[in-house]
Structures are given as structure tokens and as C-alpha cells.
XYZ file of C-alpha atoms in Angstrom:
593
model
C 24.978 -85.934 22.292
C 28.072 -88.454 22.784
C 27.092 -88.691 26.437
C 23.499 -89.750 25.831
C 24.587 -92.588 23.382
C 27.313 -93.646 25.722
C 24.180 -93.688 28.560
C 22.259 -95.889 25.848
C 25.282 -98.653 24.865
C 25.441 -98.824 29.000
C 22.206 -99.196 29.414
C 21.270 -101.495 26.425
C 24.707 -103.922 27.267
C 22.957 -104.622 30.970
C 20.176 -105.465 29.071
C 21.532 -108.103 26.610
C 23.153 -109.704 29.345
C 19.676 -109.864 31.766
C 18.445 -111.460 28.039
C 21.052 -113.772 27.731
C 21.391 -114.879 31.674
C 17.475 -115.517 31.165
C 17.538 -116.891 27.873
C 20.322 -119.460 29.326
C 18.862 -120.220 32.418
C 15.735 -120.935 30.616
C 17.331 -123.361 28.134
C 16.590 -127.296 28.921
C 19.995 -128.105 28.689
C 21.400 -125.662 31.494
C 18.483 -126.838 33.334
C 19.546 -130.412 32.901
C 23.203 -129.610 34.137
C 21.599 -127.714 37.285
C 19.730 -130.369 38.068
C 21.609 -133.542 37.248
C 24.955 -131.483 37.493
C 25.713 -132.843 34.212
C 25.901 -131.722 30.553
C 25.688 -133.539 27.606
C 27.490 -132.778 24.233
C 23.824 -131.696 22.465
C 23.250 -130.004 25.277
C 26.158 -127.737 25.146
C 25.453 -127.011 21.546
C 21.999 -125.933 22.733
C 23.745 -123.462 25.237
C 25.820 -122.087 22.659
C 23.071 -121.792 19.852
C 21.360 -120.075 22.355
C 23.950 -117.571 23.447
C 24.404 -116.921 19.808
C 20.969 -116.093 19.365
C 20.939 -114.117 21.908
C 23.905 -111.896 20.920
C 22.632 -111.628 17.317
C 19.090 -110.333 18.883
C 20.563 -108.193 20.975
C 22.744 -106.785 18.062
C 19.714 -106.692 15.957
C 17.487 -104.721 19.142
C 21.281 -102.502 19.860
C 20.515 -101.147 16.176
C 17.091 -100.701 15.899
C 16.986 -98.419 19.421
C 20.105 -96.632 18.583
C 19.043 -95.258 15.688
C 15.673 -94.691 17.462
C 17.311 -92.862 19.852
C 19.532 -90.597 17.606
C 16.204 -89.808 15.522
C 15.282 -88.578 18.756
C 18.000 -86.558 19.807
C 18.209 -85.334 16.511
C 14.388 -83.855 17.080
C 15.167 -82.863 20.151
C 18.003 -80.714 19.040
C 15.940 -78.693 15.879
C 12.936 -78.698 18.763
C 15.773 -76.466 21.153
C 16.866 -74.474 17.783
C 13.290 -73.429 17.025
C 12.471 -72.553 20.560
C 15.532 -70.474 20.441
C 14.564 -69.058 17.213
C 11.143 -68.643 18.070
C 12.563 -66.475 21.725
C 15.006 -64.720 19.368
C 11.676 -63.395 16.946
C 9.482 -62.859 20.458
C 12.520 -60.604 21.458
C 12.752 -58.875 17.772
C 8.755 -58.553 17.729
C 9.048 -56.931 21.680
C 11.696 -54.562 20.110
C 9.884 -53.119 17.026
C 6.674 -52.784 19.174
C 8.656 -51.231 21.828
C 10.357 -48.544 18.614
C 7.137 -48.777 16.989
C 5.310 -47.351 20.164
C 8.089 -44.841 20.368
C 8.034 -43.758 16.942
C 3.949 -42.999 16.898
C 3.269 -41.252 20.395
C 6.374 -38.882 19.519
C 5.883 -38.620 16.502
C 5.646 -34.622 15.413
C 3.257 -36.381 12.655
C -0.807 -36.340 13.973
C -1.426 -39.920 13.809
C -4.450 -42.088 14.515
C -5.930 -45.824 14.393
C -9.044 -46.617 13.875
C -11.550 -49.229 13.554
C -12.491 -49.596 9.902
C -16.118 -49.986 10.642
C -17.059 -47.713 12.976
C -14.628 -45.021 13.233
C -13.618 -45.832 16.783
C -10.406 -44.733 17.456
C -8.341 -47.155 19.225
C -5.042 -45.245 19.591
C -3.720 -42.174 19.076
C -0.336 -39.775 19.465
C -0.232 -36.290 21.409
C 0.441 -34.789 18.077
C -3.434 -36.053 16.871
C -4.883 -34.849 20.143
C -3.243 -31.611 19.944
C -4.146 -30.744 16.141
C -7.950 -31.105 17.115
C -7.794 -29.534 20.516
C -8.013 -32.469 22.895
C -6.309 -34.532 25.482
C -5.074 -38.014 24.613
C -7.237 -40.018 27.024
C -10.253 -37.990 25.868
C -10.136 -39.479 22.347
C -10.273 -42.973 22.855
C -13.003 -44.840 21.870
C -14.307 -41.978 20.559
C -15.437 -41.406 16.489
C -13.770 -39.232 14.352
C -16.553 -37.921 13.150
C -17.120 -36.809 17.066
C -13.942 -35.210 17.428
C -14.503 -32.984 14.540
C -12.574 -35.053 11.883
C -14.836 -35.003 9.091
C -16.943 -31.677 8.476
C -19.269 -33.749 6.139
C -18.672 -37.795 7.370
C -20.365 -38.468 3.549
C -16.211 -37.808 2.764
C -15.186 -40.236 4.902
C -17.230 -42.759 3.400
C -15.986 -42.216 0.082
C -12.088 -42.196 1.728
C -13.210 -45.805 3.222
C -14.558 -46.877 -0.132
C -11.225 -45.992 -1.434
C -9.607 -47.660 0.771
C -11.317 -51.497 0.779
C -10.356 -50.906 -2.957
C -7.300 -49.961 -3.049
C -5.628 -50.387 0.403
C -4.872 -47.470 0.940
C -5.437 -43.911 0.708
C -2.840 -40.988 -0.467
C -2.520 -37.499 -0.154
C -6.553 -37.543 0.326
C -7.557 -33.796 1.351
C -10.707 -33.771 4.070
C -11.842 -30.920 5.994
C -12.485 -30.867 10.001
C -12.852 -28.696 12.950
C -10.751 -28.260 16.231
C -12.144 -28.698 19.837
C -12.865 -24.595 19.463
C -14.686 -24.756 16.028
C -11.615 -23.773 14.122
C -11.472 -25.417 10.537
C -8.960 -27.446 9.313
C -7.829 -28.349 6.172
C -5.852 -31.837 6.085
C -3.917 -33.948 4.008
C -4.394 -38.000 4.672
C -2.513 -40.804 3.654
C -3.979 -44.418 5.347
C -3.178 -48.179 5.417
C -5.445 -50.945 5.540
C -4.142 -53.145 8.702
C -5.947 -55.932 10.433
C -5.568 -56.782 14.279
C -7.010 -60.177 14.465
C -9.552 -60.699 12.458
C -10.449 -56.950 12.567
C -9.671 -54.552 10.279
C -8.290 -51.608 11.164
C -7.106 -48.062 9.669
C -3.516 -46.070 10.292
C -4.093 -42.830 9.075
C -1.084 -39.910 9.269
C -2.126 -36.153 8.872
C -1.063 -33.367 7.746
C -1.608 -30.029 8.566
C -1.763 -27.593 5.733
C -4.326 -25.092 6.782
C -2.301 -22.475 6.438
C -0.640 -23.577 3.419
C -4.284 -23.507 1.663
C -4.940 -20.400 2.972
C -1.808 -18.984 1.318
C -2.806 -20.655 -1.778
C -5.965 -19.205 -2.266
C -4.165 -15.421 -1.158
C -1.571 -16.158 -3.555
C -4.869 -17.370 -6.336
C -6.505 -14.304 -5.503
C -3.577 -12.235 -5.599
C -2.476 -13.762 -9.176
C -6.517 -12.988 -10.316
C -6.443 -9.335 -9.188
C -3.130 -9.075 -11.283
C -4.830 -10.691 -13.935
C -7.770 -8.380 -14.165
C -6.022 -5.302 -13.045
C -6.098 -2.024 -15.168
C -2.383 -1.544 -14.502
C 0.155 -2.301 -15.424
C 2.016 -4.413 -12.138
C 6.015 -5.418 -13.320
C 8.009 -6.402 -10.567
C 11.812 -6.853 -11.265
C 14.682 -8.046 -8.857
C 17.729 -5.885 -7.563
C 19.236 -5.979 -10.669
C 16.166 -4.377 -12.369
C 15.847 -8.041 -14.304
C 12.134 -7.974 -15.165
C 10.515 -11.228 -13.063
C 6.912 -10.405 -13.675
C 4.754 -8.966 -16.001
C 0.845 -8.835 -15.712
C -1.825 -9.164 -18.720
C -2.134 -5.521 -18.644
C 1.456 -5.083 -18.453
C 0.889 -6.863 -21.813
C -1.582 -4.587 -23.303
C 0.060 -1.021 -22.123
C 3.343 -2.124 -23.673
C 2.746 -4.613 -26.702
C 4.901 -6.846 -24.957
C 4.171 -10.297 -23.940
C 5.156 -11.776 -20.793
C 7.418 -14.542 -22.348
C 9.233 -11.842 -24.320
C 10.302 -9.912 -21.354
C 10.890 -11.767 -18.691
C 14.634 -12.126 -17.472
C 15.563 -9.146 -19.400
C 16.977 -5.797 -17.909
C 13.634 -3.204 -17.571
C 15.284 -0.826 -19.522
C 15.377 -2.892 -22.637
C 12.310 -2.986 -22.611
C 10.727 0.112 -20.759
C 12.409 3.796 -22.343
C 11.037 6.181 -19.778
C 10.855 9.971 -19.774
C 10.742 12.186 -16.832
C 10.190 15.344 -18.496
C 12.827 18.252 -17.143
C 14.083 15.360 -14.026
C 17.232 13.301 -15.492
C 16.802 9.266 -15.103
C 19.465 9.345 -13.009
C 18.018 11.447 -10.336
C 15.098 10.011 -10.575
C 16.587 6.908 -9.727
C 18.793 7.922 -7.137
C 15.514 9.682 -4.949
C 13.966 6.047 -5.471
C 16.826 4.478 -3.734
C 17.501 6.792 -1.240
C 13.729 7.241 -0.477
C 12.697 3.397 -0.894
C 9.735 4.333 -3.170
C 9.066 6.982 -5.853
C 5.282 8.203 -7.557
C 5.145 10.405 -10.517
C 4.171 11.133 -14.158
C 6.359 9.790 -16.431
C 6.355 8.824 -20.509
C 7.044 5.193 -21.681
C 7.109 3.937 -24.915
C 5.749 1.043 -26.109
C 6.562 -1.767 -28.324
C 5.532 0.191 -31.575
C 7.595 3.042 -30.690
C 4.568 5.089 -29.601
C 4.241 6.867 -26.106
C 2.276 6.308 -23.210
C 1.830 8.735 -19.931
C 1.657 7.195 -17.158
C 1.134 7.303 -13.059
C 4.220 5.458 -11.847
C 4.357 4.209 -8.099
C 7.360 2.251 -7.507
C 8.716 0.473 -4.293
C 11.317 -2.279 -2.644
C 9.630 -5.425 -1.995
C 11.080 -6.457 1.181
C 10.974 -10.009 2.862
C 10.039 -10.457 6.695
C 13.124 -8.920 7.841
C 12.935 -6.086 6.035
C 15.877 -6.799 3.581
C 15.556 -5.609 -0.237
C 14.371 -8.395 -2.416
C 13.027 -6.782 -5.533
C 11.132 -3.712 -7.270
C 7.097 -3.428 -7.612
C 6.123 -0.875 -9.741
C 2.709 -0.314 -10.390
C 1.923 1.919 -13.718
C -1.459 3.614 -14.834
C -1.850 4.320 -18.352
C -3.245 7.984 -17.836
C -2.982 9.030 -21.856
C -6.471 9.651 -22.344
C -6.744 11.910 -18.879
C -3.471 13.830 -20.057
C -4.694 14.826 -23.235
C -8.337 15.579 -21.901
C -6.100 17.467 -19.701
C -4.379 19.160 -22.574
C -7.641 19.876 -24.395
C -9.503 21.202 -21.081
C -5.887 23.761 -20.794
C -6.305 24.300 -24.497
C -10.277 25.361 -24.766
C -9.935 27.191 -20.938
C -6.907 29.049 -22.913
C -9.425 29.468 -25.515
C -12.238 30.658 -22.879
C -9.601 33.044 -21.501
C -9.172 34.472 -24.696
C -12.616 34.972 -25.418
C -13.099 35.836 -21.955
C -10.797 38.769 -22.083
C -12.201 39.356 -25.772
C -15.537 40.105 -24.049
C -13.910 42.003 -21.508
C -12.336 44.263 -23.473
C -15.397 44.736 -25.826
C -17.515 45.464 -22.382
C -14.561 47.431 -21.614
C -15.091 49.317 -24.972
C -18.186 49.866 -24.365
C -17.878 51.447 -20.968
C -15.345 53.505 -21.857
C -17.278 55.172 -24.476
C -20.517 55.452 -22.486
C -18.321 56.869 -19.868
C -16.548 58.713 -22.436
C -19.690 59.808 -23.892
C -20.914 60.680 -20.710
C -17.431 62.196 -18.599
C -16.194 64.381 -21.494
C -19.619 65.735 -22.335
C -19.907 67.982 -19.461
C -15.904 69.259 -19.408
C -16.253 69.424 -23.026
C -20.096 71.983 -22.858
C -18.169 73.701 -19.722
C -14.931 74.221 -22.138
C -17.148 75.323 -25.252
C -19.469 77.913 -23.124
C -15.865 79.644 -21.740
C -14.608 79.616 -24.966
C -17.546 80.929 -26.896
C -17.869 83.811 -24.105
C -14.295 84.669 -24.870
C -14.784 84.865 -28.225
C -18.044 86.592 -28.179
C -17.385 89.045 -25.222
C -13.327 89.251 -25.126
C -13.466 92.886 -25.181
C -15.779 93.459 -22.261
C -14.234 91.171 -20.184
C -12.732 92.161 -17.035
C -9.672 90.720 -16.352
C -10.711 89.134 -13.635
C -13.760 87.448 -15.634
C -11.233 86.344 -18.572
C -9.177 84.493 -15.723
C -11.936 82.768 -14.338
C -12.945 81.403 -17.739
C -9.313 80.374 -18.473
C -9.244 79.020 -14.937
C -12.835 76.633 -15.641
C -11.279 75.550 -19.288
C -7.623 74.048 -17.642
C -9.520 72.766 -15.405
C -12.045 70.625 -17.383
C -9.381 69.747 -19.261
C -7.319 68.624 -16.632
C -9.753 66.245 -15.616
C -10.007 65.253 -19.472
C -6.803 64.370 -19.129
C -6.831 62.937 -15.823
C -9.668 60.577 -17.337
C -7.808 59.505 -20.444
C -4.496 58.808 -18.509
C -6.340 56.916 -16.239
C -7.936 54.384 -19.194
C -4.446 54.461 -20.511
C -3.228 53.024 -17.213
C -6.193 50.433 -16.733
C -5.505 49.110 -20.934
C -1.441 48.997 -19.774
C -2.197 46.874 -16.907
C -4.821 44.424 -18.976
C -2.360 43.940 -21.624
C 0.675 43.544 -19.133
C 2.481 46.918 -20.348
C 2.653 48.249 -16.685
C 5.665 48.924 -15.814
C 7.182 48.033 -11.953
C 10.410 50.262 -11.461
C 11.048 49.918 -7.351
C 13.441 52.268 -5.940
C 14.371 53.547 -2.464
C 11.930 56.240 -1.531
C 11.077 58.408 0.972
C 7.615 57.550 1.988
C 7.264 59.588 4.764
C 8.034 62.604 2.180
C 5.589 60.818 -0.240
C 3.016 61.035 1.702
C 3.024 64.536 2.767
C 3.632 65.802 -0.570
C 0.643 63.621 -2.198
C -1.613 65.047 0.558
C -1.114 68.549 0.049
C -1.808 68.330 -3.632
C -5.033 66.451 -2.796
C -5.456 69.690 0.340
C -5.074 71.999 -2.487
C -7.816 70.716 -5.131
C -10.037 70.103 -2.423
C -10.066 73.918 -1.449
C -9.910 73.071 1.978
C -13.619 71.214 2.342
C -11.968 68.102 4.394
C -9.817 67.674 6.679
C -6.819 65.131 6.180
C -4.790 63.193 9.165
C -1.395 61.389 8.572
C 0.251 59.262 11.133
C 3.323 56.898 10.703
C 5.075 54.595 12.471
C 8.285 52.553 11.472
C 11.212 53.569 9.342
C 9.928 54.689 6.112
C 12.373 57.152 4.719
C 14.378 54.978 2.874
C 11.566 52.149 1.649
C 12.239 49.952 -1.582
C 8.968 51.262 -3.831
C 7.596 51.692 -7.026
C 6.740 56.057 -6.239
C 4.669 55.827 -9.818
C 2.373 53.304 -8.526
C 2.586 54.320 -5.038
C 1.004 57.651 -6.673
C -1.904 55.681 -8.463
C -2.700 54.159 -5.018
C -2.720 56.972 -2.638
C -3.919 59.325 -4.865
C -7.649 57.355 -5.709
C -7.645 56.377 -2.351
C -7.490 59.738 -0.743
C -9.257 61.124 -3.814
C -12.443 58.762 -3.213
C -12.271 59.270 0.232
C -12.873 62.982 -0.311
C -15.371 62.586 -3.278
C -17.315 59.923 -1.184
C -17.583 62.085 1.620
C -19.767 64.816 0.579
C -21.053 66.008 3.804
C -17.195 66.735 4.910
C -15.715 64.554 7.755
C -12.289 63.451 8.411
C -10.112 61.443 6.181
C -7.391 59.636 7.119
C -4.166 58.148 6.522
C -1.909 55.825 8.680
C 1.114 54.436 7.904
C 2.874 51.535 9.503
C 6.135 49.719 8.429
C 6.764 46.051 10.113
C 7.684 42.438 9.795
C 9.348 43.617 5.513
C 5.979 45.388 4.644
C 4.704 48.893 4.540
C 0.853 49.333 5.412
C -1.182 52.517 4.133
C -4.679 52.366 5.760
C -6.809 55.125 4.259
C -10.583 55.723 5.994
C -13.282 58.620 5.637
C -16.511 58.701 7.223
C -18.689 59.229 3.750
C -21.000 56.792 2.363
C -19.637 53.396 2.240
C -20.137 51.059 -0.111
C -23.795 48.466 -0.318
C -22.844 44.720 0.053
C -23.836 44.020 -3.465
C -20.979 46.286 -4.485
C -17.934 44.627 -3.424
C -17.637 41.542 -5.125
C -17.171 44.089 -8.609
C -14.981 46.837 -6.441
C -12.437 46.629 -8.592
C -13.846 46.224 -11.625
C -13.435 48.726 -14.536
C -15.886 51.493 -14.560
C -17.881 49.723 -11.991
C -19.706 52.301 -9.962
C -21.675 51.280 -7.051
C -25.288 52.026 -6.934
C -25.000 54.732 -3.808
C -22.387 56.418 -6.232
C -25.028 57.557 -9.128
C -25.255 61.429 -8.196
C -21.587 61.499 -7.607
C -18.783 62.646 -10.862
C -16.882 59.500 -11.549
C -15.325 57.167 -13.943
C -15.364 53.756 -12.180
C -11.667 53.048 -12.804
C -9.747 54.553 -9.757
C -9.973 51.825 -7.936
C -9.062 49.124 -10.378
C -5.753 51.016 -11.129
C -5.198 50.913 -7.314
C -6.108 47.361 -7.873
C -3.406 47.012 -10.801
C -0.691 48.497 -8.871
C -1.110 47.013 -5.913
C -0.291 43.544 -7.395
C 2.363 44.724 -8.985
C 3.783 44.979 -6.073
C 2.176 41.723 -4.759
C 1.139 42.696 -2.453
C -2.694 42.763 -1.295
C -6.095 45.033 -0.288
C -8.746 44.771 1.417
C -12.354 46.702 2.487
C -14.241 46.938 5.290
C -17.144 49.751 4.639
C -20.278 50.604 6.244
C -23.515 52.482 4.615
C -23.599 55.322 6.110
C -21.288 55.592 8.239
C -17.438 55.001 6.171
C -15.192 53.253 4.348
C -11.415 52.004 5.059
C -9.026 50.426 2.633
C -5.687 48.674 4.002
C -2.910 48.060 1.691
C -0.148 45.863 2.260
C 2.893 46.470 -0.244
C 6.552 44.310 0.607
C 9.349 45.852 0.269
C 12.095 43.740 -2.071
C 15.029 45.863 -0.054
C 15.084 48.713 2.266
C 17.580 51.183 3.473
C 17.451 51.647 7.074
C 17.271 54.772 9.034
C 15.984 55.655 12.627
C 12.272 54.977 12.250
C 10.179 58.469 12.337
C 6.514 58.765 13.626
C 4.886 61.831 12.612
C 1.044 62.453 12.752
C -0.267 65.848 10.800
């Protein structure tokens, strides 16, 4: 600035002096000495007035233009400042557009601007483009109504009338659809910007499809507990009760606010019946879950019964986070329970009540009917003895003897075998296993059968195994073998072998008894062992009915099992299966006879 005033003084000092050379030149009196050579005294004092008037107009013009000119420079100088300014905002405004353009096409952030009045979208990040399933380029200029923004655009005329009235938009939810057709839920917030004259919309988005989704699980999930029959109390690892469902509430008398936070077994005293808690809780841990009936009592001090299933609640990576255990209050089905065991105890009773009565009355129909003939047979030889002793030969008195021990052998025979059948209905039957020598048994019971038979049928025997040492009951091995060969012989009328195998494997001794007599109708088996069932083929034959439910009796006393397969016409065979509870072992025997 010092140099351009300098400049000026320079340049305004030439110019005084051109005005005062001029101004003297032009004067009359220096005119009169260059022409007459010449000066008079007034006109020296003209040449001095003038120079004086010239220096005092100069002076006068030297102010005026130097303050013109420092006005000047001083303009000049806030001019250069603003211009600098103005280049340092162009440079700042470069800058944030340069950040700003950054910031919005890397943003993570779906982000889109868009002409207020149409929808047009004038720009747009990767993030945008990607959320609805398109590439950048193919968006612009585009509506968002085209690109699947708005499901129903009558929303995004109500957004935009929020908007012009408020400026902007917040946490607005709309609803659109990807590229594919996929919906999505979204969370906008917009501002209100203009570009020109021409307004203009920055909208950011936010994704939370899934978040919505969850929501509604988790709604749906909190309903189903809400409506629930069961009781659902979850607790965490310290068994500190965390949740406790409305019918949590009404199983227990509890309310959620009073139980929450507290240890379960404040609250919950269970009962496992014979199981200790402690095991109980130790097979849940080790185990991961536990189901089973267990007691409770409620708030009142009453019980409940109830159909615990209890598990771990486990995040994504499997870790232990809590307990779930989901109770059914089962009361009422427990004590229909108890009254169904209670009136089929009650049937059972009345059951065998009417079995016995039927029982009663079979016996003495069969009584009535058995012991009549032995007893008119028994009566006749004793009335001939009496009447006709003395002309009896001994030979006839034998024979008479001989018919009356025998029909009252069979009376006995009869009543020891009702005796048997009433000790095995009333659990009196004894079951005395000892070692025995089956082998022996068996050819001892068959020669006493051989020997009341007279020698009508004939009677095979074949073993196999070691069966002279064999862990038995011999009483009720006698009831078996005994009415087995004995109905194989009565059931056989027309004669035909009878036979009896015997096999000992795998801790079980098998007697297999067959004849080739009449066999038994279908009809007949499902009451076989029945007492004093007869089967209708059987009418014409002597019998009581009861052999085979003694065999029947004994058997399971033994538990072990029979079975039938039979034939009309042509035979029956009966396989019994007894286990042994310990053996003695010999060299196994086989022996057929």
C-alpha cells in the first residue's frame, strides 16, 4: 500500500508543476517579460500570486485524490479478502460434498433422494439398491413406488403429508417388496431439502424385517403362554424363578409378581413319591431333561399331581442358560384313576364273588352228579354184603370190597381235586421247589397211570437233557402229569398211543404229552381251563371238568406256561414249559420206554 501512495505523490508532484509551468506561462505578466524582456514590479506580484495559487490548488487537488485513492485501495483490499474468503468457503463447500458423497454411497445405512413430487429418485447408495434387489444405475429416475417401496403408495402419501407439515418424518414404519417379491418391513426417518427451487426428500432406512418377525414369534409365543393349560415356569441356573405364566398362577395360587426372583423351592414343595429330590435332581442334570408324576403343593397348602417335563434352555451355542419346566395339573385324571382302580377292585371282587358262586354251583351239580353213581355203586356192594354175606364166595366178597375202594377212591380223588382248585383261587397253594429226579418222576407216575388203566393204552416216554437232578415243585409236577396223561387215556376211548417227551434246554424243562383220542372243538378252548368246564365232545365221557385247571394252577406256579394244539378226531397235545430256579447237574440221560 506505501508503494502505491508513493506512485501517487510522484505522479501528482509532475502534475502540479505541468499546472504551475502552464499557469505561469499563461500569466500576462510572464508574457510581458518574454516579450518585452522586461518585468514590472505588479507584474512580479502577479507571478507570485499566481504561483501561490497554484500551490494552494494543487495542495487542495493532492488531498482530495489521495484520499480518493486510499478509499480505493482500501476497497480493493476487503474486495481481495472476500475473494479469498469466498475461495476458502468454495474449498470448504468442495470438501463436505466430497465427505458428504463419501459418507452416503458407503454408507451401511439404505439411503435414497427423491423428488418430493413425483417420487423420482435422483440418487441413491449401494446399500438402497441392495435392500430392494437392484443395481445402482437401475434405480435412477425411477419411482419408488416402481421399485417396490411402498406396498400400498396411499402410505406414502400420508408420509409426504407428514412431511410438508412437519419437515420431516421419524421412525415412520412402511411396508415394500424386493426385486424377487420378498416383503419388507422398514423403518423411515426423512428431511425436507430443496435443490434449487425444488424440493426434495432424504430418506434413511432401516431394515427390521426380521426384527418384526421376531416380534410377532415372541407376541405369539407370550399369547400361547397366556392361554396355555399349563403351567410354563422357567427359572435360571440358580433355580431363581424368571417366569411364571397365568396358569402358573391358577395351579399354584401364586401370582407372578409374588414369585418372581425367588428360589423355586420357596415356592414349589414337590413330592416324588418313593424317588428322593435329590436323585431326582441329579438324573435331570446328568440327563439334561427329566418327565414324570410328581405332587406340588399349592399356595393354600393343598396338593396338586402333576405331569412334569423339565429341560435346559440353551442359547445358540448350546451353553446352559436356564430351566423350562412345563407342568400339567393331572388331579382330576389321578383320582378318576384312583376311582377306576377302586370300582375295577370292586368288579374284581364281585367278579370272583360270582365266580365262586358259579363255582358253587358247579361243584354241587357235579357233586350231585359225580358222587351219585360211586355213591349207588358203594350202596348196592354194601347192601349185597349185608344181605348175602354168608353166601358169598370169597372171591365175590373181594370183588365187592374191590368196586367200594374203588368208588371211593375216586370220591376222594374228586374232593381233593376241588380242594386243590379252592387253594389255588384263594392263593393257599403252596410252591415248595426242590431238586428232583425227573427222569425217575416220570417213570414212576406212568406206571401208576399203566396200572389203573389195566393195560388198555399204550404209553411212550422219551427224554432228552439232564433231568435227574432238576429244581421242581414234585407235588405240582404230580397234578400236571398226572391229568395230562390221565385225559389223554380217558379221551382216547378207542385205545391209541399216548405219549410223553421230555426235553431239558436253554434253564427250562419241557413235558409234551399227546394221544390220538378226540380232540377238543374250537369253541372249547377259549374256557380249557376253566373249572368244571367240559367240552361238548366230552358229554358221554366220566369227568369233573377240573383236571385241567389244576394243571393250569400249577403250572403258573411255576411260571411257567401251556399251550394246545388239538384236532377233532384225530388228537390232542399239550406242551408245558416249567423253569427251573436252580439245577444240579449230571451227565444228561435220554431214555425212551
Amino acid at each position: 500500500m506505501y508503494t502505491s501512495i508513493k506512485r501517487f505523490d510522484i505522479r501528482v508532484s509532475m502534475v502540479y508543476a505541468t499546472i504551475a509551468t502552464l499557469w505561469i506561462i499563461s500569466s500576462d505578466s510572464f508574457l510581458a517579460l518574454f516579450l518585452n524582456g522586461s518585468v514590472t514590479e505588479l507584474a512580479g506580484f502577479s507571478i507570485l500570486k499566481g504561483l501561490g495559487f497554484v500551490a494552494v490548488t494543487a495542495t487542495a487537488l493532492y488531498g482530495v485524490l489521495h484520499t480518493e485513492l486510499l478509499k480505493r485501495d482500501s476497497m480493493d483490499r476487503a474486495l481481495q479478502e472476500d475473494i479469498l474468503e469466498r475461495n476458502k468457503t468454495l474449498d470448504a463447500l468442495r470438501q463436505s460434498e466430497s465427505r458428504f458423497s463419501t459418507i452416503f454411497h458407503r454408507s451401511p445405512v439404505p439411503i435414497v433422494i427423491t423428488r418430493l413430487e413425483d417420487a423420482a429418485i435422483v440418487d441413491a447408495n449401494d446399500a438402497f439398491a441392495k435392500l430392494l434387489g437392484y443395481e445402482r444405475h437401475d434405480l435412477i429416475a425411477k419411482t419408488t413406488p416402481e421399485v417396490g417401496l411402498w406396498v400400498n403408495p396411499e402410505k406414502r402419501v400420508e408420509a409426504v403429508a407428514s412431511i410438508l407439515k412437519a419437515g420431516s418424518l421419524h421412525n415412520h414404519e412402511i411396508h415394500g417388496r424386493t426385486r424377487s417379491g420378498q416383503l419388507l418391513i422398514l423403518l423411515a426417518s426423512a428431511e425436507l431439502i430443496a435443490f434449487g427451487d425444488v424440493p426434495h426428500v432424504v430418506s434413511i432406512l432401516y431394515d427390521v424385517t426380521d426384527q418384526r418377525h421376531l416380534e410377532a414369534q415372541t407376541r405369539y409365543q407370550a399369547m400361547l403362554l397366556a392361554h396355555v393349560s399349563d403351567a410354563v415356569i422357567s427359572t435360571d441356573l440358580d433355580f431363581k424363578i424368571r417366569s411364571w405364566n397365568p396358569a402358573a398362577e391358577l395351579i399354584y395360587g401364586w401370582q407372578a409378581d409374588e414369585v418372581i426372583g425367588k428360589p423355586v423351592e420357596e415356592i414349589v414343595q414337590s413330592d416324588y413319591s418313593d424317588t428322593p429330590r435329590e436323585v431326582i435332581i441329579e438324573q435331570f442334570h446328568r440327563a439334561g431333561s427329566w418327565r414324570g408324576e410328581t405332587i406340588h403343593q399349592r399356595k393354600d397348602g393343598s396338593t396338586v399331581h402333576l405331569l412334569a417335563s423339565t429341560s435346559y434352555i440353551t442359547d445358540s451355542a448350546g451353553n446352559r442358560t436356564g430351566v423350562v419346566s412345563v407342568n400339567r395339573d393331572i388331579t382330576e385324571r389321578v383320582k378318576a384313576q384312583e376311582e377306576l382302580r377302586e370300582a375295577e377292585r370292586q368288579r374284581s371282587q364281585i367278579e370272583k364273588e360270582r365266580e365262586l358262586l358259579q363255582l358253587k354251583e358247579r361243584f354241587v351239580s357235579v357233586v350231585s352228579h359225580e358222587f351219585r353213581t360211586p355213591l349207588a355203586v358203594i350202596y348196592t356192594a354194601a347192601e349185597m354184603m349185608h344181605r348175602y354175606y354168608d353166601r358169598m364166595t370169597p372171591d365175590r366178597l373181594f370183588k365187592q370190597i374191590h368196586e367200594i375202594l374203588g368208588q371211593a377212591n375216586y370220591m376222594v380223588g374228586l374232593l381233593d381235586d376241588v380242594l386243590t382248585v379252592n387253594k389255588a383261587r384263594a392263593g393257599r397253594l403252596e410252591f415248595s421247589p426242590a431238586p428232583l429226579d425227573v427222569l425217575a418222576f416220570c417213570q414212576a407216575t406212568i406206571e401208576r397211570i399203566q396200572a389203573v388203566d389195566d393195560g388198555k393204552h399204550s404209553i411212550s416216554f422219551a427224554s432228552d437233557g439232564q433231568l435227574r437232578a432238576v429244581v421242581l415243585d414234585s407235588k405240582l409236577l404230580q397234578h400236571i402229569l398226572v391229568n395230562l396223561l390221565s385225559n389223554a387215556i380217558k379221551y382216547s376211548p378207542d385205545g391209541g398211543e399216548v405219549r410223553l417227551d421230555v426235553i431239558r434246554s436253554n434253564g427250562a424243562v419241557t413235558f409234551k404229552v399227546s394221544d390220538q383220542g378226540i380232540g377238543i372243538p374250537p369253541d372249547g378252548l377259549a374256557r380249557l381251563y376253566d373249572p368244571f368246564y367240559r367240552a361238548t365232545n366230552t358229554r358221554t365221557i366220566k369227568g369233573t371238568g377240573l383236571g385241567l385247571t389244576i394243571v393250569k394252577e400249577s403250572v403258573d406256579l411255576h411260571n411257567g406256561t401251556i399251550s394246545c394244539e388239538t384236532e377233532e378226531g384225530v388228537g390232542t397235545t399239550f406242551t408245558v414249559q416249567l423253569p427251573t430256579s436252580s439245577e444240579i447237574h449230571h451227565d444228561s440221560d435220554s431214555q425212551v420206554g
